[in-house]
Amino acid sequence: MKKKLKRLAFEPWGNYAIALAASVQCLNVEPWTRTATTPEVLELGVAASPDSACLSFKACTGHFLEAAREGVEYGVMVNSVGTCRLRYYRMLQQQLLEERGFKLFIFGLGYDGIKPPLIRHFDPRPGPFLKCCVRARAKVLAVDAIEKYAWHTRARELHRGDTTRVLNECLGDLERADSLLDIRRVKESIPVRFKKIAVKKDAIPLKIGLLGEATVLRNRFLNHNIEEILGGLGAEVFNFFLLGEEMKNIFGIGMWGRHSRWTLKRLAAPYLKSLVGGHALDSVANAIRCARGGYDGVVHVCPTGCMPEISVRPILRKISTDMDLPVLECSFDEHTSHLGVITRLEAFVDILNARRTRGNQTWKNRVISV
Amino acid sequence: MSGSKRTDYRSVAMPRALWYHLYPGMWEVFFRSLGLSVVVSAKTDRATVERAALISEPEHCLPLKLHDAHLHGVVGAADVVFIPRVLSTLTEHIACPKLGSLPDCAVAQFGDETPILTIDIDENKRSVHRSMLELGSELGFRRNATRAAAAAALSAMKTERNGLKTCIDREDDYFLILAHPYILHDAYVSAPVFGKLDAMNVKWLFPDYGCESIESGPIKWDACGIMHDALLRLDAGRCVGVIHLSAFNCGCDSIVMEVFRGLLWEKNIPYMTLVIDEHEGRAGLDTRLEAFVDSIGWRNTLDNAV
Ligand code: SF4
């Protein structure tokens, strides 16, 4: 009889969950995750978390609580060495779980010593482990590619919902793809599939950059599906949190890439001369990039009270006036009303459209294609 | 940061908020010893709080809002406004990330009206003494002058800190007060609490924020690390309770409060958190403090009875 595999829960991190699931297979555990938080899970998290913790923490805690209820044995959580609260999530979540009598043990992922504790514990053989990593990376890149097509197409689609359907199909195939070859096949099919969607041929949709905190940017439930709302309003979005690019930063390779820390630092230097922490530097740098690249506007997305992101808001405002770039500040917490978000986004899109009719030409010199 | 040559500065202004309280009295003496005239914003009062609500980012924590208001008050009062970039005030620890962007935010908000002078304070890289030396040389002062000024500044800070009520008669039962230095030292924010405690005849003290280093623990934020360290070494026989004064929207506290709660629960010391915001609601504060202190009195009586 086949031994029942132990399960490993990790944070619901948007569509990247698919890729992360692939990476833990070699550890001989079954991944337990979702691509987005659910209302019930968030409720669990809110009830257990300190009041003033941020939305990302609450959602993630709820996720682990739910996993623990279902008897999942292990969890994994990034162990950042940064300045923001993320650094203490694991410790606190473990405490909250123990206080409630749950056995789930959360591993910290990374950066203490050469081998993360997770790897030390499961001790996979190096061969399969490497293979898994390669596969996971391929999947992350594939997710990025799929999403980019979706952002592009959704703003132009003739029939509402076509893009989302194709997106989900692609993601489903990617989830099932086991070998590198399969992943490559899925990846190659992406452009073909999206090209089949009927679009308004010569539309030049608004282009809106999404900047801010990674979890909320990527978790559809937490950000009230901002990508789809904007897409539905005929705006092409670009979500600046791309895990494929982020991975390079984490491993310190690719100094020269468009999204490397080094490039971002140089870009942000006139306005921000320190790293701050979290993705604050990225937000500032990407706002400047959007302004230069002819974006019609940006939405700054973060959990209410997010320490690094909120602390750079005055700077974003300054960039907005200096470079004539409309910025919409959207903070999310568990009380954020869905209708409120829609209304604000609609108003923002209206304003951007009005700017164009009033003769704003910035979109004409749109050069960016990331 | 500005076109004019830095040595031209004859006066320097600073907000009496946030980082100013982290090194009490130090910066004033430093600049004054260098021969600059120093303008510090007036102490926090109602008007400051009201201004903060008007001009500051609504999602900021209370100290950051107050900082914005104080800063607004001194813009234009001197040739230059000084705002250091505090990255760490304690070796092996880091400051709250919000302090890292302060000078840049000041430039964004007031850069058109005044030049901003800044220097990195990072105890992990160099001592604050060395930071002062660097600042002096950046301003174009002679080495000797800067050295003397830095020494005077450090000793002024020491005197100031010794004057604070960190120690009382250790034999007594006392309450430990946890709060960031800029909450403790901002009388507008903390005086009602201390006034009430004194009125109830309660002895209290707070952790030594001037310590050189602490044993490395799980909390890496500097002030919070010091609080945690103080709690670890707390003697349950003598400390009867811990009161945590936290500022509204403080991100660091939202995490460490949970950790402290767990720790003190194990030590069996009562723990209370009081969140202070910009709204006047002092009556509620009084009631809660009274209730907490009373409950501890009861606890002791019950314990003695058993
Ligand atoms: S430690 Fe808390 S109160 Fe202090 S600046 Fe940071 S968030 Fe604000």
Tab-separated table of C-alpha atoms in Angstrom, chain A residues 23-305:
chain	number	residue	atom	x	y	z
A	23	SER	CA	8.636	22.875	-6.243
A	24	VAL	CA	7.740	20.867	-3.161
A	25	GLN	CA	7.030	17.604	-4.913
A	26	CYS	CA	10.587	16.445	-4.561
A	27	LEU	CA	10.319	16.794	-0.787
A	28	ASN	CA	7.911	13.911	-0.855
A	29	VAL	CA	5.060	15.943	0.515
A	30	GLU	CA	1.731	16.893	-0.897
A	31	PRO	CA	1.313	20.623	-1.432
A	32	TRP	CA	-1.702	22.262	0.194
A	33	THR	CA	-2.582	25.682	-1.110
A	34	ARG	CA	-4.972	27.873	-3.045
A	35	THR	CA	-4.523	30.556	-5.636
A	36	ALA	CA	-6.616	33.020	-3.634
A	37	THR	CA	-7.893	33.448	-0.108
A	38	THR	CA	-11.557	32.732	0.592
A	39	PRO	CA	-13.850	34.797	2.813
A	40	GLU	CA	-14.024	32.034	5.413
A	41	VAL	CA	-10.269	31.747	5.611
A	42	LEU	CA	-9.868	35.470	5.997
A	43	GLU	CA	-12.432	35.436	8.780
A	44	LEU	CA	-10.443	32.793	10.635
A	45	GLY	CA	-7.310	34.865	10.249
A	46	VAL	CA	-8.934	38.101	11.349
A	47	ALA	CA	-10.306	36.470	14.468
A	48	ALA	CA	-6.933	35.068	15.455
A	49	SER	CA	-4.628	37.938	14.500
A	50	PRO	CA	-3.812	41.090	16.395
A	51	ASP	CA	-6.132	43.867	15.373
A	52	SER	CA	-3.544	46.128	13.864
A	53	ALA	CA	-1.718	43.468	11.871
A	54	CYS	CA	-1.865	43.964	8.136
A	55	LEU	CA	-4.230	42.238	5.762
A	56	SER	CA	-1.539	39.990	4.316
A	57	PHE	CA	-0.758	38.662	7.754
A	58	LYS	CA	-4.380	38.007	8.561
A	59	ALA	CA	-5.028	36.212	5.298
A	60	CYS	CA	-1.941	34.095	5.644
A	61	THR	CA	-2.656	33.222	9.268
A	62	GLY	CA	-6.171	32.211	8.335
A	63	HIS	CA	-4.762	29.986	5.654
A	64	PHE	CA	-2.516	28.161	8.098
A	65	LEU	CA	-5.325	27.838	10.626
A	66	GLU	CA	-7.534	26.255	8.024
A	67	ALA	CA	-4.719	23.933	7.014
A	68	ALA	CA	-4.182	22.960	10.641
A	69	ARG	CA	-7.878	22.218	11.046
A	70	GLU	CA	-7.705	19.860	8.129
A	71	GLY	CA	-4.828	18.087	9.758
A	72	VAL	CA	-2.034	19.323	7.538
A	73	GLU	CA	1.281	18.573	9.235
A	74	TYR	CA	3.635	21.209	7.902
A	75	GLY	CA	3.640	24.720	6.605
A	76	VAL	CA	6.235	26.934	5.019
A	77	MET	CA	6.555	30.668	5.217
A	78	VAL	CA	9.178	33.022	3.863
A	79	ASN	CA	11.627	34.115	6.495
A	80	SER	CA	12.672	37.499	5.316
A	81	VAL	CA	15.604	39.336	6.811
A	82	GLY	CA	14.060	42.661	5.939
A	83	THR	CA	12.899	45.575	8.000
A	84	CYS	CA	9.172	45.024	7.805
A	85	ARG	CA	6.785	42.881	9.764
A	86	LEU	CA	7.063	39.969	7.364
A	87	ARG	CA	10.150	38.933	9.251
A	88	TYR	CA	8.090	37.917	12.274
A	89	TYR	CA	5.138	36.306	10.560
A	90	ARG	CA	6.374	32.779	10.938
A	91	MET	CA	7.218	33.149	14.613
A	92	LEU	CA	3.884	34.739	15.421
A	93	GLN	CA	1.839	32.339	13.353
A	94	GLN	CA	3.508	29.425	15.052
A	95	GLN	CA	2.644	30.963	18.405
A	96	LEU	CA	-0.978	31.543	17.402
A	97	LEU	CA	-1.267	27.958	16.183
A	98	GLU	CA	0.218	26.518	19.334
A	99	GLU	CA	-2.020	28.599	21.542
A	100	ARG	CA	-4.964	27.058	19.756
A	101	GLY	CA	-3.625	23.577	20.233
A	102	PHE	CA	-2.713	22.892	16.619
A	103	LYS	CA	0.252	20.765	15.712
A	104	LEU	CA	1.098	22.277	12.341
A	105	PHE	CA	4.770	23.171	12.203
A	106	ILE	CA	5.811	26.081	10.018
A	107	PHE	CA	9.224	26.039	8.422
A	108	GLY	CA	10.993	29.248	7.588
A	109	LEU	CA	12.020	29.349	3.979
A	110	GLY	CA	15.466	30.622	3.412
A	111	TYR	CA	17.992	32.700	4.352
A	112	ASP	CA	19.588	31.305	7.508
A	113	GLY	CA	22.619	29.339	6.513
A	114	ILE	CA	23.171	27.487	3.301
A	115	LYS	CA	20.383	24.971	3.600
A	116	PRO	CA	16.986	26.296	4.578
A	117	PRO	CA	15.549	24.332	7.517
A	118	LEU	CA	12.868	22.922	5.279
A	119	ILE	CA	15.411	21.250	3.040
A	120	ARG	CA	17.387	20.092	6.036
A	121	HIS	CA	14.325	18.401	7.453
A	122	PHE	CA	13.146	16.581	4.379
A	123	ASP	CA	16.610	16.160	2.969
A	124	PRO	CA	15.742	15.407	-0.637
A	125	ARG	CA	18.348	13.853	-2.870
A	126	PRO	CA	20.144	16.579	-4.809
A	127	GLY	CA	19.262	15.191	-8.239
A	128	PRO	CA	15.469	15.266	-7.956
A	129	PHE	CA	15.659	18.413	-5.887
A	130	LEU	CA	17.435	20.345	-8.604
A	131	LYS	CA	15.029	18.991	-11.167
A	132	CYS	CA	12.122	20.230	-9.080
A	133	CYS	CA	13.643	23.666	-8.770
A	134	VAL	CA	14.146	23.892	-12.491
A	135	ARG	CA	10.575	22.804	-13.069
A	136	ALA	CA	9.231	25.303	-10.545
A	137	ARG	CA	11.181	28.095	-12.153
A	138	ALA	CA	9.857	27.164	-15.573
A	139	LYS	CA	6.348	27.244	-14.182
A	140	VAL	CA	6.833	30.638	-12.566
A	141	LEU	CA	8.022	32.044	-15.859
A	142	ALA	CA	5.088	30.424	-17.635
A	143	VAL	CA	2.650	31.984	-15.163
A	144	ASP	CA	4.217	35.372	-15.800
A	145	ALA	CA	3.893	34.874	-19.540
A	146	ILE	CA	0.254	33.811	-19.301
A	147	GLU	CA	-0.637	36.772	-17.132
A	148	LYS	CA	1.026	39.241	-19.432
A	149	TYR	CA	-1.045	37.992	-22.339
A	150	ALA	CA	-4.170	38.143	-20.216
A	151	TRP	CA	-3.563	41.767	-19.207
A	152	HIS	CA	-3.019	42.687	-22.817
A	153	THR	CA	-6.001	40.860	-24.220
A	154	ARG	CA	-8.573	41.576	-21.528
A	155	ALA	CA	-8.587	45.283	-22.267
A	156	ARG	CA	-9.351	44.593	-25.903
A	157	GLU	CA	-11.675	41.592	-25.805
A	158	LEU	CA	-15.022	41.821	-27.569
A	159	HIS	CA	-16.846	39.384	-25.321
A	160	ARG	CA	-16.479	39.839	-21.629
A	161	GLY	CA	-14.910	36.877	-19.926
A	162	ASP	CA	-13.127	35.308	-22.904
A	163	THR	CA	-9.727	36.221	-21.560
A	164	THR	CA	-10.374	34.963	-18.083
A	165	ARG	CA	-11.589	31.677	-19.510
A	166	VAL	CA	-8.472	31.207	-21.617
A	167	LEU	CA	-6.324	32.274	-18.712
A	168	ASN	CA	-7.841	29.625	-16.494
A	169	GLU	CA	-7.478	26.985	-19.179
A	170	CYS	CA	-3.811	27.787	-19.589
A	171	LEU	CA	-3.235	27.745	-15.855
A	172	GLY	CA	-5.042	24.436	-15.558
A	173	ASP	CA	-2.837	22.892	-18.238
A	174	LEU	CA	0.208	24.308	-16.575
A	175	GLU	CA	-0.803	22.804	-13.276
A	176	ARG	CA	-1.094	19.395	-14.870
A	177	ALA	CA	2.171	19.699	-16.776
A	178	ASP	CA	4.671	17.446	-15.081
A	179	SER	CA	7.789	17.433	-17.177
A	180	LEU	CA	9.823	20.291	-18.515
A	181	LEU	CA	8.728	19.275	-21.977
A	182	ASP	CA	5.052	19.563	-21.038
A	183	ILE	CA	5.650	22.948	-19.488
A	184	ARG	CA	7.376	24.105	-22.638
A	185	ARG	CA	4.437	22.869	-24.705
A	186	VAL	CA	1.991	24.826	-22.572
A	187	LYS	CA	4.169	27.868	-22.832
A	188	GLU	CA	4.328	27.634	-26.593
A	189	SER	CA	0.573	27.313	-26.834
A	190	ILE	CA	-0.082	30.490	-24.853
A	191	PRO	CA	0.209	33.091	-27.651
A	192	VAL	CA	-1.819	30.951	-30.019
A	193	ARG	CA	-4.635	30.537	-27.555
A	194	PHE	CA	-4.846	34.188	-26.648
A	195	LYS	CA	-4.700	35.242	-30.293
A	196	LYS	CA	-7.891	33.284	-30.911
A	197	ILE	CA	-9.850	35.649	-28.693
A	198	ALA	CA	-11.896	38.178	-30.655
A	199	VAL	CA	-10.601	41.671	-29.929
A	200	LYS	CA	-11.195	45.241	-30.937
A	201	LYS	CA	-8.419	45.521	-33.443
A	202	ASP	CA	-7.299	49.114	-33.359
A	203	ALA	CA	-8.194	50.088	-29.820
A	204	ILE	CA	-5.500	51.821	-27.815
A	205	PRO	CA	-6.619	51.068	-24.295
A	206	LEU	CA	-5.537	52.970	-21.221
A	207	LYS	CA	-2.448	51.551	-19.669
A	208	ILE	CA	-2.350	51.373	-15.899
A	209	GLY	CA	0.535	50.169	-13.765
A	210	LEU	CA	-0.144	48.269	-10.567
A	211	LEU	CA	2.486	48.871	-7.897
A	212	GLY	CA	2.789	48.084	-4.254
A	213	GLU	CA	2.889	45.216	-1.831
A	214	ALA	CA	3.451	41.782	-3.298
A	215	THR	CA	0.833	39.692	-1.518
A	216	VAL	CA	-2.066	42.014	-2.127
A	217	LEU	CA	-0.929	42.664	-5.686
A	218	ARG	CA	-1.063	38.971	-6.370
A	219	ASN	CA	-3.931	37.696	-4.279
A	220	ARG	CA	-7.115	38.252	-6.272
A	221	PHE	CA	-9.326	38.024	-3.236
A	222	LEU	CA	-7.389	40.535	-1.209
A	223	ASN	CA	-7.230	43.091	-4.008
A	224	HIS	CA	-10.869	42.568	-4.985
A	225	ASN	CA	-9.808	41.315	-8.388
A	226	ILE	CA	-8.428	44.649	-9.425
A	227	GLU	CA	-6.881	43.290	-12.615
A	228	GLU	CA	-10.188	42.037	-13.922
A	229	ILE	CA	-12.123	45.125	-12.893
A	230	LEU	CA	-9.686	47.403	-14.684
A	231	GLY	CA	-9.516	45.069	-17.653
A	232	GLY	CA	-13.289	45.048	-17.833
A	233	LEU	CA	-13.269	48.839	-17.881
A	234	GLY	CA	-11.057	48.667	-20.939
A	235	ALA	CA	-7.735	49.388	-19.297
A	236	GLU	CA	-4.647	47.324	-19.881
A	237	VAL	CA	-2.844	46.706	-16.613
A	238	PHE	CA	0.706	45.827	-15.846
A	239	ASN	CA	1.294	44.242	-12.477
A	240	PHE	CA	4.813	45.098	-11.441
A	241	PHE	CA	5.212	42.202	-9.105
A	242	LEU	CA	6.661	39.456	-11.248
A	243	LEU	CA	8.024	36.515	-9.334
A	244	GLY	CA	10.186	35.512	-12.262
A	245	GLU	CA	12.062	38.805	-11.938
A	246	GLU	CA	11.953	38.756	-8.164
A	247	MET	CA	13.672	35.384	-8.067
A	248	LYS	CA	16.683	36.866	-9.765
A	249	ASN	CA	16.888	39.486	-7.039
A	250	ILE	CA	16.545	36.914	-4.303
A	251	PHE	CA	19.399	34.892	-5.652
A	252	GLY	CA	21.385	37.988	-6.475
A	253	ILE	CA	21.829	37.271	-10.136
A	254	GLY	CA	21.065	39.374	-13.151
A	255	MET	CA	22.404	42.724	-11.991
A	256	TRP	CA	21.508	44.292	-15.287
A	257	GLY	CA	17.932	43.203	-15.674
A	258	ARG	CA	15.120	45.703	-15.923
A	259	HIS	CA	13.870	44.744	-12.484
A	260	SER	CA	17.136	44.184	-10.693
A	261	ARG	CA	17.665	45.943	-7.383
A	262	TRP	CA	20.506	47.840	-8.898
A	263	THR	CA	18.445	49.225	-11.754
A	264	LEU	CA	15.601	50.113	-9.425
A	265	LYS	CA	17.920	51.893	-7.034
A	266	ARG	CA	19.362	54.002	-9.795
A	267	LEU	CA	15.938	54.788	-11.146
A	268	ALA	CA	14.540	55.820	-7.761
A	269	ALA	CA	17.615	57.751	-6.635
A	270	PRO	CA	16.313	61.265	-7.364
A	271	TYR	CA	13.411	60.638	-5.011
A	272	LEU	CA	14.448	57.891	-2.621
A	273	LYS	CA	17.946	57.184	-1.431
A	274	SER	CA	17.367	54.238	0.830
A	275	LEU	CA	15.939	50.780	0.446
A	276	VAL	CA	13.301	51.286	3.166
A	277	GLY	CA	12.283	47.631	3.001
A	278	GLY	CA	9.590	45.507	1.492
A	279	HIS	CA	8.902	46.659	-2.025
A	280	ALA	CA	8.884	50.370	-1.280
A	281	LEU	CA	11.883	51.056	-3.487
A	282	ASP	CA	10.291	49.066	-6.297
A	283	SER	CA	7.117	51.112	-6.012
A	284	VAL	CA	8.973	54.391	-6.294
A	285	ALA	CA	11.172	53.194	-9.148
A	286	ASN	CA	8.300	51.672	-11.074
A	287	ALA	CA	6.182	54.790	-10.670
A	288	ILE	CA	8.975	56.737	-12.310
A	289	ARG	CA	9.220	54.088	-14.978
A	290	CYS	CA	5.504	54.344	-15.653
A	291	ALA	CA	5.684	58.112	-15.935
A	292	ARG	CA	8.525	57.901	-18.414
A	293	GLY	CA	6.970	55.022	-20.284
A	294	GLY	CA	3.756	56.805	-21.155
A	295	TYR	CA	1.419	55.001	-18.774
A	296	ASP	CA	-1.882	56.748	-18.313
A	297	GLY	CA	-1.823	56.193	-14.560
A	298	VAL	CA	-0.844	53.897	-11.739
A	299	VAL	CA	-2.667	52.299	-8.847
A	300	HIS	CA	-0.697	51.930	-5.638
A	301	VAL	CA	-1.968	48.809	-3.942
A	302	CYS	CA	-1.129	47.795	-0.378
A	303	PRO	CA	-2.638	46.549	2.857
A	304	THR	CA	-3.830	49.338	5.135
A	305	GLY	CA	-0.962	50.448	7.332
